[in-house]
XYZ file of C-alpha atoms in Angstrom:
264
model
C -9.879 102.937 229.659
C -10.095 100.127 227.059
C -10.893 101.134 223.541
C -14.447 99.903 223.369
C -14.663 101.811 226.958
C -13.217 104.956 225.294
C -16.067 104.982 222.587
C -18.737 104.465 224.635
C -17.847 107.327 226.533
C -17.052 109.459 223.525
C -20.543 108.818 221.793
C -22.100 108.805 224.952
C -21.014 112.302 225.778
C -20.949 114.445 222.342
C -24.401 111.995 220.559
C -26.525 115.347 221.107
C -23.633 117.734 219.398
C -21.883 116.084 217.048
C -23.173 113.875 214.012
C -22.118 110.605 213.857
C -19.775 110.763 211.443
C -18.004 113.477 213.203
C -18.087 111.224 216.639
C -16.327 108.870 214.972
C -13.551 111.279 213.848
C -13.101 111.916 217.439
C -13.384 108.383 218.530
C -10.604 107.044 216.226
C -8.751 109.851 217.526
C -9.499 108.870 221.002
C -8.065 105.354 220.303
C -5.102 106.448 218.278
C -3.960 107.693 222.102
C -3.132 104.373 223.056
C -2.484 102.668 219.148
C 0.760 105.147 219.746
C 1.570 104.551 223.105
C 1.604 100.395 222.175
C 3.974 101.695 219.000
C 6.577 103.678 221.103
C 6.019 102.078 224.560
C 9.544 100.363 224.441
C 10.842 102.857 221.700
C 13.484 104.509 223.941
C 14.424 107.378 221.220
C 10.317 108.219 220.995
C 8.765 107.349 223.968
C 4.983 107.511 224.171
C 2.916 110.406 226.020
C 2.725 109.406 229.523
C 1.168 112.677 230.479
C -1.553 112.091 227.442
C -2.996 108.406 229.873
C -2.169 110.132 233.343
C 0.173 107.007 233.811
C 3.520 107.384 235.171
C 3.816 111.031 235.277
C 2.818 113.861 237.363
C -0.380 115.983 237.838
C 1.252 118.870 236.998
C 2.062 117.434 233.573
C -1.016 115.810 233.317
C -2.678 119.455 232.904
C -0.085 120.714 231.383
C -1.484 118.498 228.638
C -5.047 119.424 228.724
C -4.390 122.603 228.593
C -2.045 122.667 225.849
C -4.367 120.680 223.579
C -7.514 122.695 224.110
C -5.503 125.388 223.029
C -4.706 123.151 219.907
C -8.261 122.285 219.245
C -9.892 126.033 219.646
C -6.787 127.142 217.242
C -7.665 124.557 214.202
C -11.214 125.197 215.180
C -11.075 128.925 214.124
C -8.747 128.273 211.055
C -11.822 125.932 210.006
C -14.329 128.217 211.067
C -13.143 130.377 207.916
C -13.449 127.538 205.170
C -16.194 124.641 203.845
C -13.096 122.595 203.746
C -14.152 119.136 205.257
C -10.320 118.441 205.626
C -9.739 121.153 207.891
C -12.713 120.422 210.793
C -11.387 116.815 210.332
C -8.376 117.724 211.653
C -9.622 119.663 214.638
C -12.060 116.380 215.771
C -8.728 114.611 215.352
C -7.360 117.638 218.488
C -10.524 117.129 220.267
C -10.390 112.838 219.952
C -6.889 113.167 221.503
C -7.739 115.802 223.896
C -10.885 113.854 225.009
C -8.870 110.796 225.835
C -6.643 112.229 228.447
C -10.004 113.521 230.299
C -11.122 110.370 230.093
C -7.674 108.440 231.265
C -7.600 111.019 233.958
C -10.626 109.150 235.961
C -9.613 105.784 235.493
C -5.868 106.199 235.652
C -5.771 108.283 239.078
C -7.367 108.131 242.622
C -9.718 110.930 241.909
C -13.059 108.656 242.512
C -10.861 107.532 246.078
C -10.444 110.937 247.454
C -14.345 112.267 245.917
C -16.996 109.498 246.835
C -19.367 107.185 244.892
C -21.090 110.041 243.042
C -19.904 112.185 240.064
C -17.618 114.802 240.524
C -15.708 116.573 238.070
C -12.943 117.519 238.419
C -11.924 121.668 237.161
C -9.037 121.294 236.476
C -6.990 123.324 238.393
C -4.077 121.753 240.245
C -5.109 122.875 243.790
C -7.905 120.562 243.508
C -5.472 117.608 243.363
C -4.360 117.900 246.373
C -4.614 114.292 247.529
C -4.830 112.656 243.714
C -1.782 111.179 243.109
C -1.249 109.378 239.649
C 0.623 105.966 239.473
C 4.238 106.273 239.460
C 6.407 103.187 239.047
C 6.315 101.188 236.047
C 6.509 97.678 234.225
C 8.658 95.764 235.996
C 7.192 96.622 239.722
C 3.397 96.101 237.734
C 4.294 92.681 236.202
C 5.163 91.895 240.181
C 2.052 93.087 241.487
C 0.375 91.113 238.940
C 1.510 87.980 239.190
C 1.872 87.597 243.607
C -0.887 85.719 243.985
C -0.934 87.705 247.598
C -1.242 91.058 246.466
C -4.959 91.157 246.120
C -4.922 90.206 249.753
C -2.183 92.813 250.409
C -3.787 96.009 248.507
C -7.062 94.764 250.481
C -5.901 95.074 253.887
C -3.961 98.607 252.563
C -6.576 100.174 251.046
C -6.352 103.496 252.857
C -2.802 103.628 252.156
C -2.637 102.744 248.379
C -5.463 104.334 246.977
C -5.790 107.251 249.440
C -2.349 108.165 251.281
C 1.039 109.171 249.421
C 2.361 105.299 248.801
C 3.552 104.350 245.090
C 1.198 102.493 243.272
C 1.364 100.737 239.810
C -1.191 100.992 236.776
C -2.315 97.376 237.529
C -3.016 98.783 241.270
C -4.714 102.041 240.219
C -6.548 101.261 236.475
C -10.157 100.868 236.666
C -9.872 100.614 232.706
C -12.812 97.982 232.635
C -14.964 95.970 234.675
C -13.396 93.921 237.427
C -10.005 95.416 238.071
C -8.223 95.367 241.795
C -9.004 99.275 241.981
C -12.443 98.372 240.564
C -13.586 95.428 242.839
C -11.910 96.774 246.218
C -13.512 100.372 245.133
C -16.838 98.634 245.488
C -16.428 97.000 248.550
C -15.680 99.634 249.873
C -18.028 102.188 248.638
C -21.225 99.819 247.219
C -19.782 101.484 243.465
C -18.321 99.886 240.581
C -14.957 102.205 240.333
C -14.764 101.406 236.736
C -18.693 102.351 236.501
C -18.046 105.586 237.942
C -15.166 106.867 236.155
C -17.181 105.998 233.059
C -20.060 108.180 234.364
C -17.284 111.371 235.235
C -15.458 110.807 232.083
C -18.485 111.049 229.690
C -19.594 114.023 232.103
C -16.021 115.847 231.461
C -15.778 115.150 228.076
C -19.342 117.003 226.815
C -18.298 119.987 229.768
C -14.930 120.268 227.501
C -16.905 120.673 223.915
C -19.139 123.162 225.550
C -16.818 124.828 227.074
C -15.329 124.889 223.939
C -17.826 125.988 222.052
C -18.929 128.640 223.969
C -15.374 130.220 223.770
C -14.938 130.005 219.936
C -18.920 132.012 220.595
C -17.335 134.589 222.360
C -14.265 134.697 219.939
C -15.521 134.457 216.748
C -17.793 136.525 214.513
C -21.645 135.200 214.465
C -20.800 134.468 210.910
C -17.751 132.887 211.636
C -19.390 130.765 214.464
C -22.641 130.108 212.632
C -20.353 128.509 209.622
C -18.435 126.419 212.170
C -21.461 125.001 213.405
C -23.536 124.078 210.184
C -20.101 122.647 208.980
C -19.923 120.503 212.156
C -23.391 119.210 211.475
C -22.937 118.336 208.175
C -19.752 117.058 208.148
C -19.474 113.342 205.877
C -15.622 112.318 205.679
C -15.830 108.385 205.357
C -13.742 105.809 207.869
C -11.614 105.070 204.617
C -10.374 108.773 204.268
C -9.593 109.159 208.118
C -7.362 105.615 207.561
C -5.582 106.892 204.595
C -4.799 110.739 206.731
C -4.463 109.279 210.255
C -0.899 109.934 209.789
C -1.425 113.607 208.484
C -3.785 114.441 211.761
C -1.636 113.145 213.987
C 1.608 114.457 212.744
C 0.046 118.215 212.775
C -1.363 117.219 216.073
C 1.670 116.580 217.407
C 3.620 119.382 215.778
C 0.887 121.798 217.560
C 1.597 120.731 220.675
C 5.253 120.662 220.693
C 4.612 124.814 219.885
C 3.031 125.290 222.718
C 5.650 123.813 224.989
């Protein structure tokens, strides 16, 4: 998804649970998935976090991620159930933003919608469910190709079956329904009567407020009522400004990171 996508789907799903001060911790979050990957996308000795955009990797790493940083986000979320300290639940919507984007990624970035139908589905998360989901898996060169053969349209058209629903490789411009009128997004449509892009919005905003649930109702069944009660009337009151997420962007993501490299 697009940036302006990602927030619609972030406020869309947490706009109930979250103030909106906290939604846009985990918003700028969300979108500091992809300021990185544009930073280290040709950096050969840091390359971005394929598995983070379900782009040129594999399921299994895909979930490797998700799982990894839910683990990241319940951990700082029971360090800051035991404080006031605004700094530390900042830091745990900064998990959750980066967490929430993969989820997100996941539906437009794959063949999920191809293999499930034109209505919502979400997907568990387990990897026997992805079965026939394959993610894309060759990269900028072979895209810029695709892009510019002014037959390809024509070609993915008549190959439909094959590229979005048998075991053939497939590039990001083939797969992405990241915004309105995409190839996966128009030929979805004409051949289901859905907007792909439309309906990986719908299952992303679905998955993401099933993940802070989920969420929440662990840290309910791990914490103390105290504990719990404090983490939630610290969530809803929560007031760090945009300027004091700009000036410790660097902070959240550097612990973020550092968390997730300990659980690998």
């Amino acid at each position: 998804m697009i940036g302006v996508n990602h927030y619609s789907i972030t406020e869309d799903a947490l706009n109930n649970r979250l103030n909106d001060d906290a939604i846009y911790y985990v918003s700028e979050a969300n979108r500091d998935s992809d300021v990185i990957e544009n930073e280290n996308k040709f950096n050969i000795f840091k390359p971005y976090n394929a598995p983070q955009h379900f782009n040129k990797t594999t399921k299994e790493e895909g979930l490797n991620f998700l799982e990894n940083a839910q683990d990241v986000v319940i951990d700082d979320l029971k360090e800051a159930s035991k404080t006031d300290d605004d700094e530390a639940y900042a830091q745990a919507l900064y998990d959750f933003g980066r967490l929430s984007h993969c989820i997100q990624d996941f539906y437009s970035h794959t063949n999920w919608i191809n293999q499930t139908g034109p209505e919502v589905k979400i997907w568990n998360e387990t990897i026997d469910e992805l079965d026939n989901v394959k993610t894309t898996n060759y990269g900028v060169i072979s895209q810029f190709f695709d892009m510019i053969n002014p037959f390809f349209k024509m070609y993915a058209e008549s190959n439909y079956d094959s590229l979005y629903e048998g075991n053939s490789k497939v590039s990001h411009y083939t797969m992405n329904k990241d915004e309105k009128g995409t190839l996966a997004d128009v030929l979805y449509e004409k051949n289901t009567g859905t907007s792909g892009f439309e309906l990986a919005m719908k299952d992303a905003s679905v998955h993401t407020e099933q993940k802070w649930e989920e969420i929440m109702d662990e840290l309910k069944s791990e914490l103390t009522d105290e504990e719990f009660d404090n983490l939630r009337e610290n969530l809803d009151d929560f007031d760090l400004s945009a300027d004091i997420f700009d000036e410790n962007r660097d902070e959240y993501r550097q612990n973020f990171e550092e968390d997730m490299e300990d659980k690998t």
